[in-house]
CSV table of N, CA and C in Angstrom, one decimal:
chain,number,residue,atom,x,y,z
A,1,MET,N,-13.4,0.1,6.1
A,1,MET,CA,-12.2,-0.6,6.8
A,1,MET,C,-12.1,0.4,8.5
A,2,LYS,N,-12.1,-1.0,9.2
A,2,LYS,CA,-12.0,-0.4,10.4
A,2,LYS,C,-10.5,-0.9,11.0
A,3,PHE,N,-10.1,-0.3,11.8
A,3,PHE,CA,-8.7,-0.7,12.6
A,3,PHE,C,-9.0,-1.6,13.9
A,4,THR,N,-8.6,-2.6,14.0
A,4,THR,CA,-8.9,-3.5,15.5
A,4,THR,C,-7.7,-4.5,15.6
A,5,ASP,N,-7.6,-5.0,16.8
A,5,ASP,CA,-6.6,-6.1,16.9
A,5,ASP,C,-4.5,-5.3,16.1
A,6,GLY,N,-4.6,-4.7,15.9
A,6,GLY,CA,-3.6,-4.2,15.3
A,6,GLY,C,-3.4,-4.5,14.2
A,7,GLN,N,-4.2,-4.7,13.1
A,7,GLN,CA,-4.7,-5.0,11.7
A,7,GLN,C,-5.6,-3.9,11.1
A,8,TRP,N,-5.5,-3.4,10.0
A,8,TRP,CA,-6.4,-3.1,9.4
A,8,TRP,C,-7.5,-3.8,8.5
A,9,MET,N,-8.8,-4.2,9.2
A,9,MET,CA,-9.5,-5.4,8.8
A,9,MET,C,-10.7,-4.6,7.5
A,10,LEU,N,-10.7,-5.5,6.4
A,10,LEU,CA,-11.4,-5.0,5.2
A,10,LEU,C,-12.6,-5.2,5.4
A,11,GLN,N,-13.4,-4.7,4.3
A,11,GLN,CA,-14.9,-5.0,4.4
A,11,GLN,C,-14.7,-6.3,3.6
A,12,PRO,N,-15.7,-7.2,3.6
A,12,PRO,CA,-16.2,-8.0,2.8
A,12,PRO,C,-16.2,-7.7,1.6
A,13,GLY,N,-15.8,-8.7,0.8
A,13,GLY,CA,-15.3,-8.6,-0.5
A,13,GLY,C,-14.7,-7.2,-1.4
A,14,VAL,N,-13.9,-7.0,-0.2
A,14,VAL,CA,-12.8,-6.3,-0.5
A,14,VAL,C,-11.1,-6.8,-0.4
A,15,ALA,N,-10.4,-6.5,-1.5
A,15,ALA,CA,-8.8,-7.3,-1.4
A,15,ALA,C,-7.9,-6.1,-1.4
A,16,ALA,N,-7.3,-6.3,-0.8
A,16,ALA,CA,-5.7,-5.4,-0.6
A,16,ALA,C,-4.6,-6.2,-1.2
A,17,HIS,N,-3.9,-5.3,-1.9
A,17,HIS,CA,-2.9,-6.0,-2.8
A,17,HIS,C,-1.6,-5.1,-2.0
A,18,TYR,N,-0.9,-5.7,-1.3
A,18,TYR,CA,0.5,-4.8,-0.4
A,18,TYR,C,1.7,-5.2,-1.3
A,19,ALA,N,2.4,-4.0,-1.4
A,19,ALA,CA,3.7,-4.1,-1.7
A,19,ALA,C,4.8,-5.2,-1.1
A,20,ALA,N,5.2,-5.7,-1.6
A,20,ALA,CA,6.3,-6.7,-1.2
A,20,ALA,C,7.8,-6.2,-1.2
A,21,GLU,N,8.1,-5.9,-2.4
A,21,GLU,CA,9.6,-5.4,-2.5
A,21,GLU,C,9.6,-4.4,-3.8
A,22,ALA,N,9.9,-3.4,-3.5
A,22,ALA,CA,10.6,-2.4,-4.8
A,22,ALA,C,11.6,-2.6,-5.7
A,23,TYR,N,11.5,-2.9,-6.8
A,23,TYR,CA,12.6,-3.0,-7.8
A,23,TYR,C,13.4,-2.0,-8.4
A,24,ALA,N,12.9,-1.0,-8.6
A,24,ALA,CA,13.2,-0.1,-9.2
A,24,ALA,C,12.6,1.5,-8.7
A,25,VAL,N,13.6,2.6,-8.3
A,25,VAL,CA,13.0,3.7,-7.6
A,25,VAL,C,13.5,4.7,-8.5
A,26,GLU,N,12.6,5.7,-9.1
A,26,GLU,CA,13.4,7.1,-10.1
A,26,GLU,C,12.9,8.2,-8.9
A,27,VAL,N,13.7,9.0,-8.9
A,27,VAL,CA,13.4,10.4,-8.1
A,27,VAL,C,13.0,11.6,-9.1
A,28,HIS,N,11.9,12.0,-9.3
A,28,HIS,CA,11.9,13.4,-10.3
A,28,HIS,C,11.2,14.7,-9.5
A,29,PRO,N,12.0,15.6,-9.9
A,29,PRO,CA,11.2,16.9,-9.3
A,29,PRO,C,10.1,16.9,-8.5
A,30,ASP,N,9.2,16.3,-9.5
A,30,ASP,CA,7.6,16.2,-8.9
A,30,ASP,C,6.8,15.2,-8.5
A,31,ARG,N,7.7,14.2,-8.5
A,31,ARG,CA,7.4,12.7,-8.1
A,31,ARG,C,8.3,12.2,-8.2
A,32,LEU,N,7.5,10.6,-7.5
A,32,LEU,CA,8.6,9.5,-6.9
A,32,LEU,C,8.3,8.5,-7.4
A,33,VAL,N,8.4,7.7,-8.2
A,33,VAL,CA,8.4,6.5,-9.0
A,33,VAL,C,8.6,4.9,-8.5
A,34,VAL,N,8.2,4.2,-8.2
A,34,VAL,CA,8.4,3.1,-7.8
A,34,VAL,C,7.9,1.7,-8.1
């Protein structure tokens, strides 16, 4: 992965799945679940 032109450029053959919206959030003493 390289950083250029203000974007993370992925290696060929790699796909990223970016979060679009969180529907639920749970806060626990030792973790955060989104």
